[in-house]
């Protein structure tokens, strides 16, 4: 079959890498892809912010299956549109994707279905923010309602700061339309966990859990990013916790969406805080995580195409995925200045040596290819990923591979999975 992957990041490189291992796949396209993806798929120019552009691409390719990476095309209704045109597409409809595209919708949904989450208030004006703040103790988490590419969450140290930030969001100056409604939230502490499942609208198949590292600096310091690294290991949660998350989070979400008339098909990413009071939902994403997908897919032993088809056809089952008991770690190498402004076009060296290392796969995020060389073209540039029997060896493998790779201004976190290694 011909498969089309939409997107251009490290997650999409990992999806292409995994999907093309399926004996069912004869040809794989990526729209628009990146320098590294171009070595494994045919890249087709496309604008993921435009449904017209994506429809034009699919019309040329006539894919037998489309897998959508980022949230934006899902918000635009790419699944609704492609399905209407008879192209089999994996992911939630525009209505179901609201779990990610509106934080207010997600919070009210969680409350309606009694799924554990932080206390919150939804506010449409600064007056509402000021009166809601009486019910919060600092620090207060201020979130833009809409999509903000990881920049929509501010942890305010005082109520004054919370009101100022909320005011800037509400005015539209800070994040445009995405911030014209805000959610105030109680600040939670604990370890974060990314728990992803695939659903067919009714049943679910869980993936192995992973942990992302969102802050730019070691020891979780500095501003939030799209994710600086992630790992997955069998010990990350035990079977009891997995069952709890299935029973108390994933299944109630899927059942709730069905009951409300917006059947949820595709990947449901539950972003959790493992607090002293138990797991609480921080957010939902309606897609695979980036960079979690890179190490998760390195542990997947079953055919991803089969599981995706099961979701589309409404026959998902608990055992759709088979996993290696190995661990996998992805360390992101980013451009100097990221997550702030950065320069692109830096030559990347050492990729050939890294590729020869045992258990290592370098997924490209922001790269372009020119005359046989690779150059940086984005904030997150590479996801250097390694798999090994035990977590310490996987961590060592990823960092050893990094020492062979270089580009001007490159930076990366030195402590991916460090907390898990201590335990
Ligand atoms: P979100 O997009 O809602 O997942 O928020 C982005 C990041 O902000 C999360 O991954 C957490 O690191 C942090 N965050 C969000 N909500 C809270 C909260 N209620 N308490 C503490 N940290 C939070
Ligand atoms: N790694 C976080 C995300 O994909 O949103």
Short mmCIF file of C-alpha atoms and ligand atoms in Angstrom, two decimals:
data_model
loop_
_atom_site.label_atom_id
_atom_site.label_comp_id
_atom_site.label_asym_id
_atom_site.label_seq_id
_atom_site.Cartn_x
_atom_site.Cartn_y
_atom_site.Cartn_z
CA UNK A 1 0.00 0.00 0.00
CA UNK A 2 0.96 3.65 -0.47
CA UNK A 3 1.27 5.51 2.82
CA UNK A 4 1.34 9.28 3.32
CA UNK A 5 2.75 10.75 6.54
CA UNK A 6 1.92 14.41 7.23
CA UNK A 7 4.47 16.53 9.11
CA UNK A 8 8.16 17.39 9.18
CA UNK A 9 9.62 16.68 12.63
CA UNK A 10 11.44 13.96 14.53
CA UNK A 11 8.12 12.27 15.30
CA UNK A 12 7.34 12.02 11.58
CA UNK A 13 10.82 10.63 10.86
CA UNK A 14 10.21 7.94 13.48
CA UNK A 15 6.76 7.18 11.99
CA UNK A 16 8.23 6.86 8.48
CA UNK A 17 11.06 4.65 9.80
CA UNK A 18 8.61 2.35 11.59
CA UNK A 19 5.85 2.25 8.95
CA UNK A 20 8.21 1.32 6.14
CA UNK A 21 9.27 -1.77 8.09
CA UNK A 22 5.77 -3.14 7.51
CA UNK A 23 5.57 -5.72 4.70
CA UNK A 24 2.24 -4.11 3.81
CA UNK A 25 3.89 -0.83 2.77
CA UNK A 26 5.19 -0.59 -0.80
CA UNK A 27 5.74 3.16 -1.01
CA UNK A 28 5.92 5.91 1.58
CA UNK A 29 5.52 9.67 1.12
CA UNK A 30 5.99 12.47 3.61
CA UNK A 31 4.47 15.94 3.30
CA UNK A 32 6.56 18.01 3.65
CA UNK A 33 9.20 15.90 5.49
CA UNK A 34 12.79 17.03 6.15
CA UNK A 35 16.38 16.26 5.12
CA UNK A 36 16.61 13.00 7.03
CA UNK A 37 13.13 11.80 6.10
CA UNK A 38 14.05 12.31 2.43
CA UNK A 39 16.45 9.36 2.75
CA UNK A 40 13.59 7.02 3.70
CA UNK A 41 10.50 8.47 2.02
CA UNK A 42 9.56 10.54 -0.99
CA UNK A 43 9.08 14.06 0.36
CA UNK A 44 6.39 16.20 -1.22
CA UNK A 45 6.17 19.97 -0.65
CA UNK A 46 3.10 20.89 1.41
CA UNK A 47 1.88 23.45 3.91
CA UNK A 48 0.54 21.63 6.99
CA UNK A 49 -1.33 24.82 7.95
CA UNK A 50 -3.47 24.57 4.82
CA UNK A 51 -6.13 21.94 4.24
CA UNK A 52 -6.14 22.86 0.54
CA UNK A 53 -2.43 22.20 0.24
CA UNK A 54 -2.72 18.80 1.96
CA UNK A 55 -5.73 17.85 -0.13
CA UNK A 56 -3.85 18.72 -3.32
CA UNK A 57 -0.93 16.52 -2.24
CA UNK A 58 -3.18 13.58 -1.37
CA UNK A 59 -5.04 13.97 -4.63
CA UNK A 60 -1.76 13.54 -6.53
CA UNK A 61 -0.61 10.57 -4.44
CA UNK A 62 -3.95 8.81 -3.87
CA UNK A 63 -2.67 7.24 -0.62
CA UNK A 64 -4.14 3.99 0.72
CA UNK A 65 -3.41 5.24 4.23
CA UNK A 66 -2.62 8.66 5.71
CA UNK A 67 -1.01 9.14 9.13
CA UNK A 68 -1.13 12.66 10.56
CA UNK A 69 1.76 13.79 12.78
CA UNK A 70 1.02 17.31 14.09
CA UNK A 71 -2.08 18.74 15.75
CA UNK A 72 -2.68 21.64 13.38
CA UNK A 73 -4.00 19.65 10.40
CA UNK A 74 -6.20 17.68 12.84
CA UNK A 75 -7.62 20.95 14.13
CA UNK A 76 -8.28 22.02 10.53
CA UNK A 77 -10.27 18.82 9.98
CA UNK A 78 -7.88 16.84 7.77
CA UNK A 79 -9.37 13.53 8.94
CA UNK A 80 -12.94 14.71 8.23
CA UNK A 81 -11.97 15.99 4.77
CA UNK A 82 -9.80 13.04 3.69
CA UNK A 83 -12.34 10.51 4.96
CA UNK A 84 -15.10 12.31 3.08
CA UNK A 85 -13.02 11.95 -0.08
CA UNK A 86 -12.56 8.22 0.54
CA UNK A 87 -8.93 8.29 1.74
CA UNK A 88 -8.35 6.12 4.79
CA UNK A 89 -6.87 8.40 7.45
CA UNK A 90 -5.69 7.71 10.99
CA UNK A 91 -6.58 10.22 13.68
CA UNK A 92 -9.44 12.05 15.37
CA UNK A 93 -11.96 14.27 13.61
CA UNK A 94 -11.91 17.99 14.15
CA UNK A 95 -14.62 17.70 16.81
CA UNK A 96 -12.77 14.95 18.69
CA UNK A 97 -9.47 16.83 18.46
CA UNK A 98 -10.99 19.51 20.70
CA UNK A 99 -9.54 17.53 23.60
CA UNK A 100 -6.24 19.13 22.55
CA UNK A 101 -7.31 22.23 20.67
CA UNK A 102 -9.32 23.71 23.55
CA UNK A 103 -8.00 23.40 27.08
CA UNK A 104 -11.31 24.74 28.39
CA UNK A 105 -13.18 21.97 26.57
CA UNK A 106 -10.74 19.38 27.97
CA UNK A 107 -11.09 20.63 31.57
CA UNK A 108 -14.90 20.67 31.47
CA UNK A 109 -14.89 17.23 29.85
CA UNK A 110 -12.61 15.89 32.60
CA UNK A 111 -14.89 17.31 35.26
CA UNK A 112 -18.08 15.96 33.62
CA UNK A 113 -16.54 12.49 33.53
CA UNK A 114 -14.88 12.65 36.95
CA UNK A 115 -11.38 12.06 35.62
CA UNK A 116 -8.73 13.39 38.03
CA UNK A 117 -7.26 16.77 37.09
CA UNK A 118 -6.09 19.99 38.78
CA UNK A 119 -8.66 22.50 40.12
CA UNK A 120 -9.30 25.16 37.53
CA UNK A 121 -11.29 28.17 36.40
CA UNK A 122 -12.11 29.15 32.82
CA UNK A 123 -12.07 32.92 32.27
CA UNK A 124 -13.14 35.10 29.35
CA UNK A 125 -12.17 38.48 30.81
CA UNK A 126 -9.70 40.05 33.21
CA UNK A 127 -12.54 40.67 35.70
CA UNK A 128 -13.29 36.96 35.73
CA UNK A 129 -9.57 36.23 36.22
CA UNK A 130 -9.36 38.64 39.17
CA UNK A 131 -12.33 37.16 40.97
CA UNK A 132 -11.28 33.55 40.22
CA UNK A 133 -7.82 34.23 41.66
CA UNK A 134 -9.38 34.48 45.16
CA UNK A 135 -9.73 30.69 45.03
CA UNK A 136 -6.08 29.97 44.14
CA UNK A 137 -2.80 29.90 46.06
CA UNK A 138 0.38 30.84 44.18
CA UNK A 139 2.04 29.57 42.10
CA UNK A 140 -0.87 29.69 39.67
CA UNK A 141 -0.73 28.04 36.25
CA UNK A 142 -2.12 30.24 33.47
CA UNK A 143 -2.99 28.52 30.19
CA UNK A 144 -4.19 29.85 26.87
CA UNK A 145 -7.29 27.95 25.76
CA UNK A 146 -6.14 27.33 22.17
CA UNK A 147 -3.10 25.86 20.42
CA UNK A 148 0.08 27.77 21.21
CA UNK A 149 2.89 25.39 20.18
CA UNK A 150 4.07 24.85 23.75
CA UNK A 151 4.14 28.59 24.56
CA UNK A 152 0.66 28.77 26.04
CA UNK A 153 1.45 27.77 29.65
CA UNK A 154 2.93 30.16 32.23
CA UNK A 155 3.58 29.29 35.85
CA UNK A 156 2.99 32.57 37.70
CA UNK A 157 4.73 32.96 41.06
CA UNK A 158 2.17 35.43 42.41
CA UNK A 159 -1.47 36.33 41.82
CA UNK A 160 -0.36 39.71 40.43
CA UNK A 161 1.84 37.98 37.86
CA UNK A 162 -1.00 35.57 37.02
CA UNK A 163 -3.35 38.52 36.39
CA UNK A 164 -0.74 40.28 34.23
CA UNK A 165 -0.04 37.19 32.10
CA UNK A 166 -3.75 36.38 31.78
CA UNK A 167 -4.38 40.00 30.75
CA UNK A 168 -1.75 39.77 28.00
CA UNK A 169 -3.21 36.50 26.76
CA UNK A 170 -6.78 37.81 26.82
CA UNK A 171 -5.85 40.97 24.91
CA UNK A 172 -4.69 38.77 22.03
CA UNK A 173 -1.26 40.46 22.05
CA UNK A 174 0.61 37.48 23.40
CA UNK A 175 -0.80 34.55 21.44
CA UNK A 176 -3.49 35.94 19.17
CA UNK A 177 -6.80 34.09 19.00
CA UNK A 178 -5.44 31.14 21.07
CA UNK A 179 -5.33 33.27 24.23
CA UNK A 180 -8.68 35.03 24.12
CA UNK A 181 -9.95 32.54 26.70
CA UNK A 182 -7.70 31.36 29.53
CA UNK A 183 -7.67 28.55 32.06
CA UNK A 184 -6.28 29.13 35.55
CA UNK A 185 -5.05 25.99 37.20
CA UNK A 186 -3.79 24.77 40.53
CA UNK A 187 -0.02 24.08 40.42
CA UNK A 188 0.78 20.37 40.72
CA UNK A 189 4.09 18.73 41.60
CA UNK A 190 5.41 15.29 40.77
CA UNK A 191 6.88 13.35 37.87
CA UNK A 192 5.32 13.88 34.46
CA UNK A 193 4.26 10.87 32.43
CA UNK A 194 3.15 10.54 28.81
CA UNK A 195 0.63 7.72 28.50
CA UNK A 196 -0.51 7.14 24.93
CA UNK A 197 -3.19 4.79 23.68
CA UNK A 198 -4.65 4.04 20.27
CA UNK A 199 -8.44 3.96 20.11
CA UNK A 200 -11.00 2.88 17.54
CA UNK A 201 -13.68 5.03 19.15
CA UNK A 202 -14.63 2.39 21.67
CA UNK A 203 -11.72 0.10 22.60
CA UNK A 204 -8.14 1.03 23.35
CA UNK A 205 -4.65 -0.41 22.91
CA UNK A 206 -2.06 1.17 25.23
CA UNK A 207 1.45 2.04 24.13
CA UNK A 208 4.37 1.82 26.55
CA UNK A 209 4.59 4.92 28.77
CA UNK A 210 7.35 7.50 28.34
CA UNK A 211 8.68 10.59 30.03
CA UNK A 212 9.39 13.85 28.22
CA UNK A 213 11.77 16.59 29.44
CA UNK A 214 10.08 19.88 28.55
CA UNK A 215 12.39 22.51 30.04
CA UNK A 216 15.41 23.59 28.03
CA UNK A 217 17.98 23.25 30.82
CA UNK A 218 19.40 20.46 32.95
CA UNK A 219 17.55 19.87 36.22
CA UNK A 220 14.31 21.14 34.61
CA UNK A 221 15.41 24.77 34.47
CA UNK A 222 14.72 27.52 31.94
CA UNK A 223 11.77 27.96 29.59
CA UNK A 224 9.49 25.24 28.24
CA UNK A 225 10.29 23.75 24.83
CA UNK A 226 8.58 21.27 22.53
CA UNK A 227 10.54 18.59 24.42
CA UNK A 228 14.31 18.12 24.83
CA UNK A 229 14.38 14.36 25.22
CA UNK A 230 12.36 11.36 26.31
CA UNK A 231 12.86 7.81 27.47
CA UNK A 232 10.81 4.68 27.93
CA UNK A 233 11.69 1.66 30.03
CA UNK A 234 9.58 -1.25 31.29
CA UNK A 235 10.01 -0.02 34.87
CA UNK A 236 8.60 3.47 34.15
CA UNK A 237 5.22 2.30 35.51
CA UNK A 238 4.17 -1.09 36.85
CA UNK A 239 1.26 -3.18 35.55
CA UNK A 240 -0.97 -1.98 38.35
CA UNK A 241 -0.45 1.68 37.43
CA UNK A 242 -0.92 0.89 33.75
CA UNK A 243 -4.25 -0.79 34.54
CA UNK A 244 -5.26 2.17 36.70
CA UNK A 245 -4.53 4.63 33.89
CA UNK A 246 -6.46 2.48 31.43
CA UNK A 247 -9.47 2.14 33.76
CA UNK A 248 -9.57 5.63 35.26
CA UNK A 249 -8.28 7.80 32.44
CA UNK A 250 -8.04 6.36 28.91
CA UNK A 251 -11.25 4.28 28.82
CA UNK A 252 -13.44 6.96 30.46
CA UNK A 253 -12.17 9.53 27.94
CA UNK A 254 -13.00 7.34 24.96
CA UNK A 255 -16.38 6.32 26.43
CA UNK A 256 -17.15 9.95 27.32
CA UNK A 257 -16.36 11.23 23.84
CA UNK A 258 -18.55 8.53 22.28
CA UNK A 259 -21.40 9.35 24.65
CA UNK A 260 -21.08 13.03 23.72
CA UNK A 261 -21.26 12.25 20.02
CA UNK A 262 -17.62 12.94 19.11
CA UNK A 263 -16.19 9.44 18.79
CA UNK A 264 -12.43 9.51 19.44
CA UNK A 265 -10.33 7.52 16.98
CA UNK A 266 -6.56 7.70 16.70
CA UNK A 267 -3.84 8.32 19.23
CA UNK A 268 -4.93 9.75 22.57
CA UNK A 269 -1.96 11.20 24.41
CA UNK A 270 -2.65 11.64 28.12
CA UNK A 271 -0.16 14.04 29.73
CA UNK A 272 -0.15 13.25 33.45
CA UNK A 273 1.38 14.54 36.65
CA UNK A 274 2.05 11.70 39.10
CA UNK A 275 1.19 13.62 42.29
CA UNK A 276 1.08 12.48 45.92
CA UNK A 277 -2.73 12.46 45.51
CA UNK A 278 -2.40 10.12 42.51
CA UNK A 279 -2.13 10.67 38.75
CA UNK A 280 -3.81 13.83 37.40
CA UNK A 281 -4.38 14.79 33.79
CA UNK A 282 -2.40 17.90 32.76
CA UNK A 283 -3.43 17.86 29.13
CA UNK A 284 -4.50 15.73 26.21
CA UNK A 285 -2.87 15.65 22.81
CA UNK A 286 -4.75 14.15 19.90
CA UNK A 287 -1.62 12.73 18.23
CA UNK A 288 1.70 11.02 18.85
CA UNK A 289 4.08 12.97 21.14
CA UNK A 290 7.32 14.49 19.96
CA UNK A 291 9.93 13.37 21.11
CA UNK A 292 8.23 10.48 22.98
CA UNK A 293 7.37 8.69 19.72
CA UNK A 294 11.05 8.26 18.83
CA UNK A 295 11.97 5.99 21.80
CA UNK A 296 8.49 4.40 21.96
CA UNK A 297 8.64 3.20 18.36
CA UNK A 298 12.16 1.83 18.93
CA UNK A 299 10.61 -0.58 21.44
CA UNK A 300 7.61 -1.55 19.29
CA UNK A 301 7.96 -5.05 17.86
CA UNK A 302 4.54 -5.34 16.21
CA UNK A 303 3.43 -3.90 12.89
CA UNK A 304 2.26 -0.30 13.34
CA UNK A 305 0.24 -0.46 10.10
CA UNK A 306 -1.87 -3.31 11.52
CA UNK A 307 -2.70 -1.34 14.69
CA UNK A 308 -3.56 1.77 12.67
CA UNK A 309 -5.84 -0.18 10.37
CA UNK A 310 -7.53 -1.77 13.38
CA UNK A 311 -8.30 1.72 14.71
CA UNK A 312 -9.74 2.91 11.39
CA UNK A 313 -11.82 -0.28 10.98
CA UNK A 314 -13.14 -0.28 14.57
CA UNK A 315 -11.42 -3.46 15.75
CA UNK A 316 -8.75 -2.21 18.16
CA UNK A 317 -7.85 -4.68 20.89
CA UNK A 318 -5.76 -4.50 24.04
CA UNK A 319 -3.03 -6.69 22.53
CA UNK A 320 -2.49 -4.78 19.27
CA UNK A 321 1.06 -3.88 20.24
CA UNK A 322 4.02 -6.09 21.11
CA UNK A 323 6.94 -4.54 22.95
CA UNK A 324 10.57 -5.28 23.53
CA UNK A 325 11.66 -5.33 27.18
CA UNK A 326 14.57 -3.07 26.17
CA UNK A 327 14.78 0.59 27.13
CA UNK A 328 15.12 3.47 24.67
CA UNK A 329 16.26 7.06 25.08
CA UNK A 330 16.04 10.06 22.76
CA UNK A 331 18.21 13.14 23.35
CA UNK A 332 17.30 16.21 21.31
CA UNK A 333 20.10 18.32 19.83
CA UNK A 334 18.83 21.89 19.33
CA UNK A 335 20.01 25.04 17.58
CA UNK A 336 21.85 27.68 19.63
CA UNK A 337 19.22 30.02 21.12
CA UNK A 338 16.30 27.57 20.96
CA UNK A 339 13.54 27.88 22.29
CA UNK A 340 14.22 31.57 21.59
CA UNK A 341 15.43 32.82 18.21
CA UNK A 342 18.18 30.87 16.48
CA UNK A 343 20.10 30.79 13.22
CA UNK A 344 19.58 28.03 10.66
CA UNK A 345 21.82 26.72 7.87
CA UNK A 346 24.62 25.27 10.04
CA UNK A 347 26.38 22.25 8.58
CA UNK A 348 25.91 19.03 10.58
CA UNK A 349 28.85 16.65 10.82
CA UNK A 350 29.31 13.13 12.20
CA UNK A 351 25.96 11.60 11.23
CA UNK A 352 27.59 8.69 9.37
CA UNK A 353 29.64 7.62 12.41
CA UNK A 354 26.58 7.84 14.67
CA UNK A 355 24.55 5.71 12.24
CA UNK A 356 27.11 2.90 12.50
CA UNK A 357 26.75 2.62 16.28
CA UNK A 358 24.93 -0.37 17.69
CA UNK A 359 21.29 0.30 18.64
CA UNK A 360 21.46 3.97 17.58
CA UNK A 361 19.04 5.74 15.26
CA UNK A 362 19.28 9.48 14.62
CA UNK A 363 15.86 10.92 13.81
CA UNK A 364 15.93 14.25 11.99
CA UNK A 365 13.65 17.10 13.08
CA UNK A 366 14.88 20.44 11.69
CA UNK A 367 17.29 19.47 8.92
CA UNK A 368 17.60 19.98 5.19
CA UNK A 369 19.79 18.11 2.70
CA UNK A 370 21.94 19.81 0.06
CA UNK A 371 24.69 18.26 -2.10
CA UNK A 372 24.93 15.19 0.10
CA UNK A 373 25.31 17.20 3.34
CA UNK A 374 22.83 18.02 6.08
CA UNK A 375 22.15 21.53 7.45
CA UNK A 376 20.10 22.76 10.39
CA UNK A 377 16.70 24.22 9.51
CA UNK A 378 14.77 24.33 12.78
CA UNK A 379 14.95 24.74 16.56
CA UNK A 380 14.96 21.06 17.42
CA UNK A 381 17.43 19.59 14.92
CA UNK A 382 18.04 15.91 15.75
CA UNK A 383 16.64 13.27 18.09
CA UNK A 384 19.58 11.00 18.84
CA UNK A 385 17.93 7.77 19.97
CA UNK A 386 19.42 4.56 21.35
CA UNK A 387 17.97 1.23 22.41
CA UNK A 388 19.62 -1.26 24.78
CA UNK A 389 18.70 -4.08 27.15
CA UNK A 390 18.88 -1.78 30.19
CA UNK A 391 18.23 1.93 30.66
CA UNK A 392 21.82 2.93 31.66
CA UNK A 393 23.21 1.40 28.45
CA UNK A 394 20.55 3.12 26.35
CA UNK A 395 21.43 6.47 27.96
CA UNK A 396 25.15 5.87 27.38
CA UNK A 397 24.46 4.84 23.78
CA UNK A 398 22.59 8.07 23.00
CA UNK A 399 25.22 10.29 24.60
CA UNK A 400 28.08 8.39 22.94
CA UNK A 401 26.41 8.95 19.57
CA UNK A 402 26.04 12.66 20.37
CA UNK A 403 29.78 13.05 20.91
CA UNK A 404 30.33 12.14 17.24
CA UNK A 405 27.75 14.70 15.96
CA UNK A 406 28.27 18.44 15.80
CA UNK A 407 27.00 21.71 14.37
CA UNK A 408 27.69 25.31 15.35
CA UNK A 409 25.73 26.35 18.44
CA UNK A 410 24.38 22.84 19.17
CA UNK A 411 23.01 22.29 22.66
CA UNK A 412 21.30 19.41 24.39
CA UNK A 413 20.35 18.32 27.91
CA UNK A 414 22.88 16.16 29.71
CA UNK A 415 20.34 14.67 32.13
CA UNK A 416 17.73 12.85 30.01
CA UNK A 417 16.40 9.93 32.13
CA UNK A 418 18.72 10.94 35.00
CA UNK A 419 15.95 10.77 37.61
CA UNK A 420 14.99 7.26 36.47
CA UNK A 421 18.64 6.15 36.65
CA UNK A 422 18.80 7.31 40.28
CA UNK A 423 15.75 5.23 41.23
P1 LIG B 1 0.27 21.54 29.02
O1 LIG B 1 0.42 22.08 27.63
O2 LIG B 1 -1.04 21.82 29.63
O3 LIG B 1 0.70 20.12 29.16
O4 LIG B 1 1.40 22.29 29.86
C1 LIG B 1 2.75 22.29 29.47
C2 LIG B 1 3.63 21.97 30.64
O5 LIG B 1 3.40 22.90 31.70
C3 LIG B 1 3.35 20.61 31.27
O6 LIG B 1 4.00 19.58 30.58
C4 LIG B 1 3.87 20.82 32.67
O7 LIG B 1 5.28 20.72 32.68
C5 LIG B 1 3.48 22.25 32.96
N1 LIG B 1 2.16 22.29 33.63
C6 LIG B 1 0.95 22.35 33.03
N2 LIG B 1 -0.04 22.35 33.94
C7 LIG B 1 0.54 22.29 35.14
C8 LIG B 1 0.05 22.25 36.48
N3 LIG B 1 -1.26 22.30 36.76
N4 LIG B 1 0.95 22.17 37.48
C9 LIG B 1 2.28 22.14 37.21
N5 LIG B 1 2.80 22.18 35.98
C10 LIG B 1 1.95 22.25 34.95
N1 LIG B 2 6.26 16.07 23.91
C1 LIG B 2 5.10 16.81 24.11
C2 LIG B 2 4.21 16.87 22.97
O1 LIG B 2 4.33 16.15 22.00
O2 LIG B 2 3.28 17.69 23.01
#
